[in-house]
């Protein structure tokens, strides 16, 4: 059985020994993977409404080496149900004193964003990774809507690792801890403690990568639609996008390099030029609403 070794950069799997699904090396679409696993307020009989994030962990994985290059963690102070239930404390291992000293969710998002910038990730092509869709599609989205928090748009699309796992391991349906065992890895740490869950998810991700799987986005909150000339002239909301001297060299906030588009003005071949998300197809249009006119 393959065991995860703890190093000065975190957990990482040792040499791959699992049989089956061995492919030749495939270049990944993304340069980095940002693995998250939120913990939230909970109770045994009934989930508190609204449910709020109490732990915000993130683990950075290099897509080329598969190594964990750093981790981020902060506790988040709930406002609607500030007192954790006994069940929640026992399940997660998170204590009341830790969330009392925690930050607001909006502060946690800013801290995490600055951490990604410090690690040099924000100007690369990276993808958020979760185990199931709950973290981004349900928990973070609902709390940000409830509290009118503007979250970085890279949380609007993600890789649900459960789907690649099922493809690689023959459709096996199980929870994260069981998936780690099925993959031949050894679970490290405490289940339902966010940072440990994220670390184990990151190691499972690296293991699947080493087996030759090429990852792609599995889910998105961004509406995919075909943009027509009438809608292109309406500025689309841009929450974050790196600004450079040359828009052609920028990256959309989703991590894809921006693409150049032209709205023709017949009969001339000239027209209005704009830059948009590089994740674009003629059928679905652009994946993200990055939009910038070029006046010339």
Phi, psi and omega in degrees: 000137180283137182245144179275127182264137176268127181238183179291351176250011178115204180271145173205147181285150175280195185303135182294127180236355184291139180280164173079159176055030178274117181242165171292157184304135177239131178293129181283152178290331185247150178277328180222154172242133178249104187267125180237156176203091182288149166247147186222165177302143184201167175209163186290315186270320186214132179291129178302139178241122358280153176280141184229145178291135178240345175222132182238094178253154179209139181233131184261125181241128175283124186288339181277311183270337184078004182276151174276122186255005177160167179217154180230141176206137170213148175271147185242133184274115178287150182249327181280323178229076186293337180266121179288143176285159177299323179298317181297315180295321180289321182292313188265337186081002180275132184260159182300321181297329181289317179284330177298326179269002184284181181253171174287163180297321180297321177293320179298320179295320178293316179299317180294320180296319178292326176296316177298322178294317179299322180282357179077023186268328191296336179260019175249175175270104183232163180226140172284139180234136178227170168251108191080175183266358189300316188301309184269319187282327185252295192293300183296316182298313184292319181290322178295322177294316182298318186260007179056046179261131178270110181266153176302134185294348177293347174279357181275357174213145188202169173255116173277102187299341180299326181288311174301322178301315181293326177293319183285323186251035168068037175075017180297131179251120183197173176275178186298314182297321177292323180296319177301318180292316179301324181285354180086015178262168177250126180295136178240133176092201186252128177294143180074008167263119194308311183295319178294319177300316180294321178298315179293323175297318179297320179292322177294319176301312180298321179297314179296321176300316181294340176277359174103009182279136177257119187276149174215163180299135180255333184215152182209146175265351183279128178295128179260118182211160178279127180272127178260161180306328182291329180271339182294333181280355177268117181304131179268150182294131176238111181278319178209134171201126179301138180255127177231171180296322182250110181303333182294341182260001182279167175242138174297158181296345177276353177107346180277145178291140183294153180241152182264133181231156181230131172260105186293153175237087182303150001276357181288154176275354179276166179181196180274134183250140174217163175249140181219183181301136180287342176278081188227136171228154181294337181278311186262346185078205181274143180288321183240158185273027176295129187208129179210120177288150173242116182260123182214000000 
